[in-house]
PDB file of C-alpha atoms in Angstrom:
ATOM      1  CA  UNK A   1      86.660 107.073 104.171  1.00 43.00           C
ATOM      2  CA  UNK A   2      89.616 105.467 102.917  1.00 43.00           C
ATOM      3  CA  UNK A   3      87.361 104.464  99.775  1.00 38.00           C
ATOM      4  CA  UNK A   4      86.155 108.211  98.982  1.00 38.00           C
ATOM      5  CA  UNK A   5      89.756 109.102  99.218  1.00 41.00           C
ATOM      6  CA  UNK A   6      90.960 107.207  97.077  1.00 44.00           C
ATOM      7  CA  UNK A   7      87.806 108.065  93.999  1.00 40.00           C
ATOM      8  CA  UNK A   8      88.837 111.560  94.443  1.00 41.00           C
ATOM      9  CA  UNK A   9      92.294 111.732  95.401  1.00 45.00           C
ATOM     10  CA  UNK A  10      94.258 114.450  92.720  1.00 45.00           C
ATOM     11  CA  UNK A  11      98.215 113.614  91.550  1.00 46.00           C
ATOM     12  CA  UNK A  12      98.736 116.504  93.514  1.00 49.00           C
ATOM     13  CA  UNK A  13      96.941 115.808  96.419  1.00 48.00           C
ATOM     14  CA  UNK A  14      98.613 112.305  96.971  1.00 45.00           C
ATOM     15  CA  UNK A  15     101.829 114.298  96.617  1.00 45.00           C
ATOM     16  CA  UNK A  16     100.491 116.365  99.803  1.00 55.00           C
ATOM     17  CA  UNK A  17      99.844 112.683 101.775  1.00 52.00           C
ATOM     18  CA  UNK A  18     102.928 111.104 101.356  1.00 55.00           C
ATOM     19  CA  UNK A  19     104.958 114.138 101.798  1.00 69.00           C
ATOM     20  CA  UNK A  20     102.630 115.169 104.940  1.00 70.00           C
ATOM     21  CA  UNK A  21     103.643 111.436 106.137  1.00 74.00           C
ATOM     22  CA  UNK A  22     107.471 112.329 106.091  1.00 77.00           C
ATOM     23  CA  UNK A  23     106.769 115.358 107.908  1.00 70.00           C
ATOM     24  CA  UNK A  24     104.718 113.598 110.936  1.00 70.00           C
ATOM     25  CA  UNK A  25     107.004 110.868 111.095  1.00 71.00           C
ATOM     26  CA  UNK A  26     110.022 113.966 111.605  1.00 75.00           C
ATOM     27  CA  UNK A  27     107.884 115.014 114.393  1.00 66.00           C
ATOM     28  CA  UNK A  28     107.687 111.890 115.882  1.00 64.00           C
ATOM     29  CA  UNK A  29     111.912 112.067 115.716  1.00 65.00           C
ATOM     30  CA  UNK A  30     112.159 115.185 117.362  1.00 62.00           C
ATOM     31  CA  UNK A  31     109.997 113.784 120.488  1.00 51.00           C
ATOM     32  CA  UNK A  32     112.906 111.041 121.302  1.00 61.00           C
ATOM     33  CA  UNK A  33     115.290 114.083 122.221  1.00 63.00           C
ATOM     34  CA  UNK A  34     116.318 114.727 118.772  1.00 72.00           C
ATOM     35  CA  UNK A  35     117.091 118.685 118.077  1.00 74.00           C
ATOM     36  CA  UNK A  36     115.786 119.424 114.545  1.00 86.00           C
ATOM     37  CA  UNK A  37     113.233 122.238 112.734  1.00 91.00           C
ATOM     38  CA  UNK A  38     111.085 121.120 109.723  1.00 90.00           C
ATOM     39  CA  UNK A  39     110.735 122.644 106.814  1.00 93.00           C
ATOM     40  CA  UNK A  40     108.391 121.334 103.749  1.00 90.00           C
ATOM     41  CA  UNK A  41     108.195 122.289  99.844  1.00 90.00           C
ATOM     42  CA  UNK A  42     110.744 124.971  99.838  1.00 93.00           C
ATOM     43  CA  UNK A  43     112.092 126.631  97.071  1.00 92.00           C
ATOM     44  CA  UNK A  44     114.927 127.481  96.959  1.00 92.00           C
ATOM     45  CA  UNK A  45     115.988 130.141  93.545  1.00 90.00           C
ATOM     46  CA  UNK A  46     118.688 129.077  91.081  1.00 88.00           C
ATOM     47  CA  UNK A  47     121.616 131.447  89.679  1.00 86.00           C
ATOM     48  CA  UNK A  48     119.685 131.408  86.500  1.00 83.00           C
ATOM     49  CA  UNK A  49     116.228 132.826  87.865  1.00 83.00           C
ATOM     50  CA  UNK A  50     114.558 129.664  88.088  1.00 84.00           C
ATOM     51  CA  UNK A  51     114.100 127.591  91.248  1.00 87.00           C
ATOM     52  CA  UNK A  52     114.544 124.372  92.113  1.00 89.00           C
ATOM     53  CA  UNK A  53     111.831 122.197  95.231  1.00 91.00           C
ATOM     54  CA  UNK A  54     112.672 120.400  97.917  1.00 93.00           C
ATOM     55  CA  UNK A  55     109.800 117.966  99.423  1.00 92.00           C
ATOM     56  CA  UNK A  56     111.169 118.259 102.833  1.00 92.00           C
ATOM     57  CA  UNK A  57     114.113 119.633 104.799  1.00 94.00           C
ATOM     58  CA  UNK A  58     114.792 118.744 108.515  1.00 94.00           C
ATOM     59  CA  UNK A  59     117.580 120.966 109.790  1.00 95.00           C
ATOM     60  CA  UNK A  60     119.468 119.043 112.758  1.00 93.00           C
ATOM     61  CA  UNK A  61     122.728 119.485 114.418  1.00 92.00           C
ATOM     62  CA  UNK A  62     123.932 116.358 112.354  1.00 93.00           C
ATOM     63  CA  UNK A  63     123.515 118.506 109.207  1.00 94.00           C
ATOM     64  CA  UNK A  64     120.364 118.758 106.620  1.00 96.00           C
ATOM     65  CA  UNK A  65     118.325 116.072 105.610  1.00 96.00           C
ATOM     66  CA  UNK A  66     117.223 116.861 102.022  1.00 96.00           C
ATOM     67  CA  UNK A  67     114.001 114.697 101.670  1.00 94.00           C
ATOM     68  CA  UNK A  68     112.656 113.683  98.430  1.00 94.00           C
ATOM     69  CA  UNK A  69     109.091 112.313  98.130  1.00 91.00           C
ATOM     70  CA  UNK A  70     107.505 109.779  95.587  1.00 90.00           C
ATOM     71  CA  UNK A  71     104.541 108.507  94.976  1.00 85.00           C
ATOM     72  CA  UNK A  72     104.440 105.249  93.124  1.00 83.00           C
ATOM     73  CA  UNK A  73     102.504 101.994  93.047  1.00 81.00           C
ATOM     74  CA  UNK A  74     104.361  98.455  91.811  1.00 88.00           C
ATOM     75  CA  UNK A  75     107.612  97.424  91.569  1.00 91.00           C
ATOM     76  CA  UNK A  76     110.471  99.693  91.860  1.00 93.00           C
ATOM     77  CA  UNK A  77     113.814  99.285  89.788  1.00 93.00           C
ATOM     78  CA  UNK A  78     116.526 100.952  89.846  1.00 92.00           C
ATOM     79  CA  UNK A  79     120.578 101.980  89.931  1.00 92.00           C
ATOM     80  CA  UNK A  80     121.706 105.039  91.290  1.00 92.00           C
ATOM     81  CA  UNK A  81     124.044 105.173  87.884  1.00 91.00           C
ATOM     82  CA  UNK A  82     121.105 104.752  85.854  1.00 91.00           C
ATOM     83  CA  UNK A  83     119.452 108.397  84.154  1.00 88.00           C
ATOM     84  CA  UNK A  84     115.540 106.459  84.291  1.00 88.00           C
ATOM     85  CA  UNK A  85     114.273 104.302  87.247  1.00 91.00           C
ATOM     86  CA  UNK A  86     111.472 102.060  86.071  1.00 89.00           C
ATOM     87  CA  UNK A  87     108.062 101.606  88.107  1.00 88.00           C
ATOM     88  CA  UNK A  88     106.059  98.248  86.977  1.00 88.00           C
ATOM     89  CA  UNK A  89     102.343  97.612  88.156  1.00 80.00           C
ATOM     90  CA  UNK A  90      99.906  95.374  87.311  1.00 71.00           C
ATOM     91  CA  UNK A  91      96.897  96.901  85.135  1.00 63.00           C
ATOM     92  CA  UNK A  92      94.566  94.059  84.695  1.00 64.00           C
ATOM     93  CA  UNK A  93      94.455  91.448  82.115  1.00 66.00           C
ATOM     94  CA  UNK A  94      93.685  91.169  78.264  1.00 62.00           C
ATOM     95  CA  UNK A  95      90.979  90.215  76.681  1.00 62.00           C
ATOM     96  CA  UNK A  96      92.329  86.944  76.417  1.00 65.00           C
ATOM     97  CA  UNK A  97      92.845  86.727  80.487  1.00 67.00           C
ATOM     98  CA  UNK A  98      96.772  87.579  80.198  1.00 68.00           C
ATOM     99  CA  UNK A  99      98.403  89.428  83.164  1.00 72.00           C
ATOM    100  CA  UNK A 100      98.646  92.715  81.452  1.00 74.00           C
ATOM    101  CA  UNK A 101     101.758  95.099  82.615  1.00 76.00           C
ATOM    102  CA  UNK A 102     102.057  98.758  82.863  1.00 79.00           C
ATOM    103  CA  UNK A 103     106.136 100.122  83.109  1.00 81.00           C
ATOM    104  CA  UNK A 104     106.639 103.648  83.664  1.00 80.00           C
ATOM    105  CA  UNK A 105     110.239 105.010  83.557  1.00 83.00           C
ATOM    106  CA  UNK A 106     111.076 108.258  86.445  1.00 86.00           C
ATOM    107  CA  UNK A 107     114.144 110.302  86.902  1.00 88.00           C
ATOM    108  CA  UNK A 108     116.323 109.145  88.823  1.00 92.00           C
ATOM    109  CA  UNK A 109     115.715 110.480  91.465  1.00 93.00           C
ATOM    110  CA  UNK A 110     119.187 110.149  93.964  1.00 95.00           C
ATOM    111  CA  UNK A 111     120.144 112.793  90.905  1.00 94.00           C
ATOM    112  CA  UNK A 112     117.404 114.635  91.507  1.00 92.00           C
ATOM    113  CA  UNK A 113     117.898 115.054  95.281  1.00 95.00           C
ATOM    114  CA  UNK A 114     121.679 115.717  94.173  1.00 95.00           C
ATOM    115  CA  UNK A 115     120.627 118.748  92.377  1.00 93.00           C
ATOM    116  CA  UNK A 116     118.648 120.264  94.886  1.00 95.00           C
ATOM    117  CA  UNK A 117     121.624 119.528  97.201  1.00 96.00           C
ATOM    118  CA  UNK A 118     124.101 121.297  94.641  1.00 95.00           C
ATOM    119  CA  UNK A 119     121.540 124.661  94.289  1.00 95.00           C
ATOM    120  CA  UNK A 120     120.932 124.772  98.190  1.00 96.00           C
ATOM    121  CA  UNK A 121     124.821 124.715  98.948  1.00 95.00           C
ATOM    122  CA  UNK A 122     124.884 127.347  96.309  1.00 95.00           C
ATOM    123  CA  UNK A 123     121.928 129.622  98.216  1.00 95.00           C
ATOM    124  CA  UNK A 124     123.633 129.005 101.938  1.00 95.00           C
ATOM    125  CA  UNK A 125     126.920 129.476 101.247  1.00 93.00           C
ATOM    126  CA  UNK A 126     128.059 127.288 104.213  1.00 90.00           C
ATOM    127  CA  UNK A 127     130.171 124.059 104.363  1.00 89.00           C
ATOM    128  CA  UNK A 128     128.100 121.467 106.048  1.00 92.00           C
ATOM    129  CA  UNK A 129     126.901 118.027 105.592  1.00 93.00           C
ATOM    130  CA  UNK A 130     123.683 117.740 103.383  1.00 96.00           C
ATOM    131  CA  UNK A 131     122.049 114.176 103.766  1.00 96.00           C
ATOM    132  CA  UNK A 132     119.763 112.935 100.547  1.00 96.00           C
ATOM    133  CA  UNK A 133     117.046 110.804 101.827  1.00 95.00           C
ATOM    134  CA  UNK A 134     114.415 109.116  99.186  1.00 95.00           C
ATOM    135  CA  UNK A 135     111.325 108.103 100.585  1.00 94.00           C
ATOM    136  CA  UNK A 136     108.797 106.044  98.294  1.00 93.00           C
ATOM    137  CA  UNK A 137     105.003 105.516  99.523  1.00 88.00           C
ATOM    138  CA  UNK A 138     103.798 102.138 101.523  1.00 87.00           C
ATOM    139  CA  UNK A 139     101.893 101.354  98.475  1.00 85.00           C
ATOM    140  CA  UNK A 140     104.749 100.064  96.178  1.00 89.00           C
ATOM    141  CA  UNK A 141     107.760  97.365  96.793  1.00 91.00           C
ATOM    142  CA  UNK A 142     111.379  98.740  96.294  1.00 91.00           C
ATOM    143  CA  UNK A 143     112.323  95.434  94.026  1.00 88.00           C
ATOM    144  CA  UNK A 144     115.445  95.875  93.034  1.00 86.00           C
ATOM    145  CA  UNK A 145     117.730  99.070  94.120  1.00 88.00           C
ATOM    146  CA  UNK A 146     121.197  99.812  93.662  1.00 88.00           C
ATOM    147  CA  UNK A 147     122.742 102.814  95.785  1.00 88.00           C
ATOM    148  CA  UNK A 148     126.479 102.991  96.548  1.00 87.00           C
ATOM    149  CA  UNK A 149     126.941 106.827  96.891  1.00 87.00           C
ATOM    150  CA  UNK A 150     127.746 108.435 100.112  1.00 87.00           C
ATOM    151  CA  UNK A 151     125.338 110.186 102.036  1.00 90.00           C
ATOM    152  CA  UNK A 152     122.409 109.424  99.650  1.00 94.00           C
ATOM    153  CA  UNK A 153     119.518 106.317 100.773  1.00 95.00           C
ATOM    154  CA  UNK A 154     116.626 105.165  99.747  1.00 95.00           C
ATOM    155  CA  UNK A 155     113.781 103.868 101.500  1.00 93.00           C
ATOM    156  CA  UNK A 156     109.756 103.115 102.077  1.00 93.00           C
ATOM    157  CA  UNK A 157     107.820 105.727 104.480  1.00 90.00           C
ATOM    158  CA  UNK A 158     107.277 103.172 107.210  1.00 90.00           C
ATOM    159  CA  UNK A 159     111.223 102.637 107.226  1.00 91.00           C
ATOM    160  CA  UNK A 160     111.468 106.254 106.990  1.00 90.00           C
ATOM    161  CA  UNK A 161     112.619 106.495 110.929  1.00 88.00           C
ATOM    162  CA  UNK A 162     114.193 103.490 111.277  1.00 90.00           C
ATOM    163  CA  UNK A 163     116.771 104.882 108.731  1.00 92.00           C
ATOM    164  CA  UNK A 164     116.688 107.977 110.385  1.00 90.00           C
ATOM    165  CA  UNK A 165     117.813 106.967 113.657  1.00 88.00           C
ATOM    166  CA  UNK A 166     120.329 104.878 112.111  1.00 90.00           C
ATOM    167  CA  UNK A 167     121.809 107.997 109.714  1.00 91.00           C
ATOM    168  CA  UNK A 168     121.566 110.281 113.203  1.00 90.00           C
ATOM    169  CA  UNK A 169     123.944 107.461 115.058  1.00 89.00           C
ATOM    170  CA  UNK A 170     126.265 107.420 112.695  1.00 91.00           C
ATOM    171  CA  UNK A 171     127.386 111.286 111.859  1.00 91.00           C
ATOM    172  CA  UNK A 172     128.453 113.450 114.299  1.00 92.00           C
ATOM    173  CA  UNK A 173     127.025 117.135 115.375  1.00 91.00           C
ATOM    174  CA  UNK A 174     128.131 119.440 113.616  1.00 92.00           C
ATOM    175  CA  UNK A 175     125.622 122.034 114.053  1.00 93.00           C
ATOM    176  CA  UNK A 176     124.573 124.220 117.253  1.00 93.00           C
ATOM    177  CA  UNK A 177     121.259 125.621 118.190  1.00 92.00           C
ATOM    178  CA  UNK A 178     122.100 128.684 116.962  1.00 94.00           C
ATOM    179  CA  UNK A 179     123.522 127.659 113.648  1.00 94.00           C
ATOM    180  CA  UNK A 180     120.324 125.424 112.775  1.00 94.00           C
ATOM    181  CA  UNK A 181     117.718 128.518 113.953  1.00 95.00           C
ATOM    182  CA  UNK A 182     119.685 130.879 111.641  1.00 95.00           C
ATOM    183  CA  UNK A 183     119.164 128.694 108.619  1.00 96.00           C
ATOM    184  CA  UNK A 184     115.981 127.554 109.433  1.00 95.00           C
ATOM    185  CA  UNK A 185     114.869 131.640 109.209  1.00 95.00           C
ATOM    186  CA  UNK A 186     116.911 132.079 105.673  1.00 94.00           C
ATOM    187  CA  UNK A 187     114.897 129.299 104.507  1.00 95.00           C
ATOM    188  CA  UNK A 188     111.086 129.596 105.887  1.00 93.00           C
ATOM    189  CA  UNK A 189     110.548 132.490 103.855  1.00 92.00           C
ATOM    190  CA  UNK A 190     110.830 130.188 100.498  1.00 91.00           C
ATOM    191  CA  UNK A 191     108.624 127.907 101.896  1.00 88.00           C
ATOM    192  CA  UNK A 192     105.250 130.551 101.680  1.00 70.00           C
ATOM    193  CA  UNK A 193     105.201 131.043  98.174  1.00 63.00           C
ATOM    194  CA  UNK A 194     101.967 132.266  96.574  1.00 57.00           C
ATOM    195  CA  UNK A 195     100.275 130.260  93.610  1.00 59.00           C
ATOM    196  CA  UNK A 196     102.290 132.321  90.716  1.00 57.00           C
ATOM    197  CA  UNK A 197     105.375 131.367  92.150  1.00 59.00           C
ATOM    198  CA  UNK A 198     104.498 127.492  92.408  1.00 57.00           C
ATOM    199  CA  UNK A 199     103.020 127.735  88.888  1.00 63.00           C
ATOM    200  CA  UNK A 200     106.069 129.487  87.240  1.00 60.00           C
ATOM    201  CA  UNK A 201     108.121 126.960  88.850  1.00 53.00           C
ATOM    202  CA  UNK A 202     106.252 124.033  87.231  1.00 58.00           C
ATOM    203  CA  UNK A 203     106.260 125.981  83.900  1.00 62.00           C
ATOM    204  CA  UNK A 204     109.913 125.836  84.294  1.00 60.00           C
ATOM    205  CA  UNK A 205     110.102 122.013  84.777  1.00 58.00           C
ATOM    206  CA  UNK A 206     108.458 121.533  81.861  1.00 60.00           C
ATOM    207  CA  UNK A 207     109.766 123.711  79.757  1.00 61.00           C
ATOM    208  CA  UNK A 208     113.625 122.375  80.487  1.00 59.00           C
ATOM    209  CA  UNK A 209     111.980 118.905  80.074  1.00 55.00           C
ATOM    210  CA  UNK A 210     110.660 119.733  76.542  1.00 56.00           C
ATOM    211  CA  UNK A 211     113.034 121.713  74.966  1.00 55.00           C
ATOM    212  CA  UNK A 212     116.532 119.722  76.688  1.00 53.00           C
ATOM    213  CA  UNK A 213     115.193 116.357  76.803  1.00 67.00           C
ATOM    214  CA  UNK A 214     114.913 113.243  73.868  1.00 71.00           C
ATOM    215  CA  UNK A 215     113.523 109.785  74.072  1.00 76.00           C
ATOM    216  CA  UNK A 216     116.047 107.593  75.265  1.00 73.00           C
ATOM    217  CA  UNK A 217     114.569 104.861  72.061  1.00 72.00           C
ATOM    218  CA  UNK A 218     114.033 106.315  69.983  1.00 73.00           C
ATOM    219  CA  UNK A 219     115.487 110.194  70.048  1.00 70.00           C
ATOM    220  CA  UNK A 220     112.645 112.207  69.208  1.00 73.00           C
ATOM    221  CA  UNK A 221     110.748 114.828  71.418  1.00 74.00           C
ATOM    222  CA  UNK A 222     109.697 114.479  75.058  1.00 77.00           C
ATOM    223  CA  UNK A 223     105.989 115.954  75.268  1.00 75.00           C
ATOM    224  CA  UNK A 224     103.872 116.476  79.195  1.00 73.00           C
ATOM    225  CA  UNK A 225     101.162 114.419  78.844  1.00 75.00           C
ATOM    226  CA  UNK A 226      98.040 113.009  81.056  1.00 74.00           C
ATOM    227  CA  UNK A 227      96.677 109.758  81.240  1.00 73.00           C
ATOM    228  CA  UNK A 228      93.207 109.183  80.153  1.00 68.00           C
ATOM    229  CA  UNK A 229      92.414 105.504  81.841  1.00 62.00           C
ATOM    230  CA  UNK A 230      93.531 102.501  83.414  1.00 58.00           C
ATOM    231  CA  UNK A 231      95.461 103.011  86.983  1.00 55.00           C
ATOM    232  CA  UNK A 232      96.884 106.036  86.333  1.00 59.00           C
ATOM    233  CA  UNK A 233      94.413 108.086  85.126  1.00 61.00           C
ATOM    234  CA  UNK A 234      94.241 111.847  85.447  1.00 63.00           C
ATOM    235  CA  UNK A 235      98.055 111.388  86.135  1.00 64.00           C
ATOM    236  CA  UNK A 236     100.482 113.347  84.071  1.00 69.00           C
ATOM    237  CA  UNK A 237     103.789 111.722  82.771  1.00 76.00           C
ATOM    238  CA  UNK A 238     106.242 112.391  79.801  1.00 78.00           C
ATOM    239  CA  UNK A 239     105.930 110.489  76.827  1.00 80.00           C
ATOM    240  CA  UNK A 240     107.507 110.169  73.447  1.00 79.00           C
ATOM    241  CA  UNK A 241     105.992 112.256  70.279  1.00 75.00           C
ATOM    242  CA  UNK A 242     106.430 109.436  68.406  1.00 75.00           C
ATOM    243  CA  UNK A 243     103.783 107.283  69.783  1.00 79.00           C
ATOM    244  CA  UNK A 244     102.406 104.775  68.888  1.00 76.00           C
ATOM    245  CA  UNK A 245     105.308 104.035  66.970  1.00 75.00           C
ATOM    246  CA  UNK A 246     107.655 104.383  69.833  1.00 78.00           C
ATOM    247  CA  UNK A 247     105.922 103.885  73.299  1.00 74.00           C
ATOM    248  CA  UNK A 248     108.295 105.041  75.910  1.00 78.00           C
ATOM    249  CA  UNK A 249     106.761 106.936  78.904  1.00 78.00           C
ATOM    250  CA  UNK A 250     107.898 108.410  82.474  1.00 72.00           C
ATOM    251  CA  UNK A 251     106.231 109.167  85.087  1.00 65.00           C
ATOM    252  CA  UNK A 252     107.076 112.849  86.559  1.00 58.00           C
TER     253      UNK A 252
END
């Protein structure tokens, strides 16, 4: 089963399994006599029109937990003051029977989870703690991580609830039932959006990532683009416009 998976397993569907892990493992939580609702890929609108996503949401009486999911195989690296995280995997060997290296560079994703923190404050209009939690899948190793900001962490899925029950010792309620069942309705609405709304809002990423973003290297255009072979095909990441000439790539 596992194998079959895997042969026909979509970007978007492994998006769906690790971000369906977070949201068993919150269930699991809320068994031990923890008081939190679940909420998963809500979006929530921006001043502008557009709207930002949020992976996962757990509204508790410590505050929210603003989940972030991702996906990645390899070795992760990165610094929470760094723009690009990098992601390096094996991919083989040459012709010549050399270890051959794929490195694919991500946004940053603690300022990613800071943004949808910023627009959700925005949308409630209410003073309480926000919690930014990035999860990465069992399949890759978390190398090399740097993350001194308060109220942000980073971890593996099958650390996810460790960290959790560490992060629910530590704050104190600041929530009632009440409070968390009244945001949890303001929010479950923007969590059954139809297929236009999910597609306008990935128009939108791209769109800002096209027409705002340049290469890091070599400063010329950011273009979407999907991988033909090797591990990561069928898998779309952003890559230079220069290529071949300049070869830098990140994975969305």
């Amino acid at each position: 089963m596992g194998i079959i998976k895997d042969l026909f397993a979509t970007p978007k569907m492994i998006g769906a399994w690790g971000e369906r892990k977070i949201v068993n493992r919150l269930g699991l939580i809320n068994l031990f006599g923890k008081n939190g609702k679940i909420l998963r890929n809500v979006y929530i609108p921006k001043e502008d029109g557009s709207t930002t996503e949020i992976d996962a949401l757990y509204i508790t009486t410590k505050g929210l937990f603003v989940i972030e999911s991702k996906n990645f195989s390899g070795y992760i690296f990165g610094n929470e003051n760094n723009r690009n995280w990098t992601a390096t995997l094996y991919a083989g060997k040459t012709w010549y029977g050399a270890k051959k290296v794929e490195k694919h560079h991500f946004y940053n994703p603690i300022w990613q989870n800071h943004s949808h923190i910023n627009v959700l404050k925005k949308y409630l209009k209410m003073n309480i703690p926000m919690i930014s939690i990035v999860v990465f899948s069992s399949q890759c190793e978390i190398k090399e991580l740097v993350v001194e900001r308060e109220n942000a962490y980073v971890c593996k899925v099958d650390m996810f609830l460790t960290l959790l029950q560490g992060i629910w010792n530590t704050y104190p309620c600041t929530l009632d039932d009440s409070q968390i069942g009244s945001i949890y309705e303001r929010l479950k609405p923007l969590t059954n959006q139809d297929r236009a709304i999910r597609e306008k809002h990935i128009a939108e990423v791209r769109a800002r990532m096209e027409s705002e973003e340049k290469c890091p290297l070599c400063g010329g255009q950011l273009a979407l683009r999907t991988a033909r072979q090797g591990t990561n095909a069928g898998h779309q990441f952003v890559g230079c416009s220069n290529y071949p000439r300049c070869r830098y790539t990140r994975n969305l």
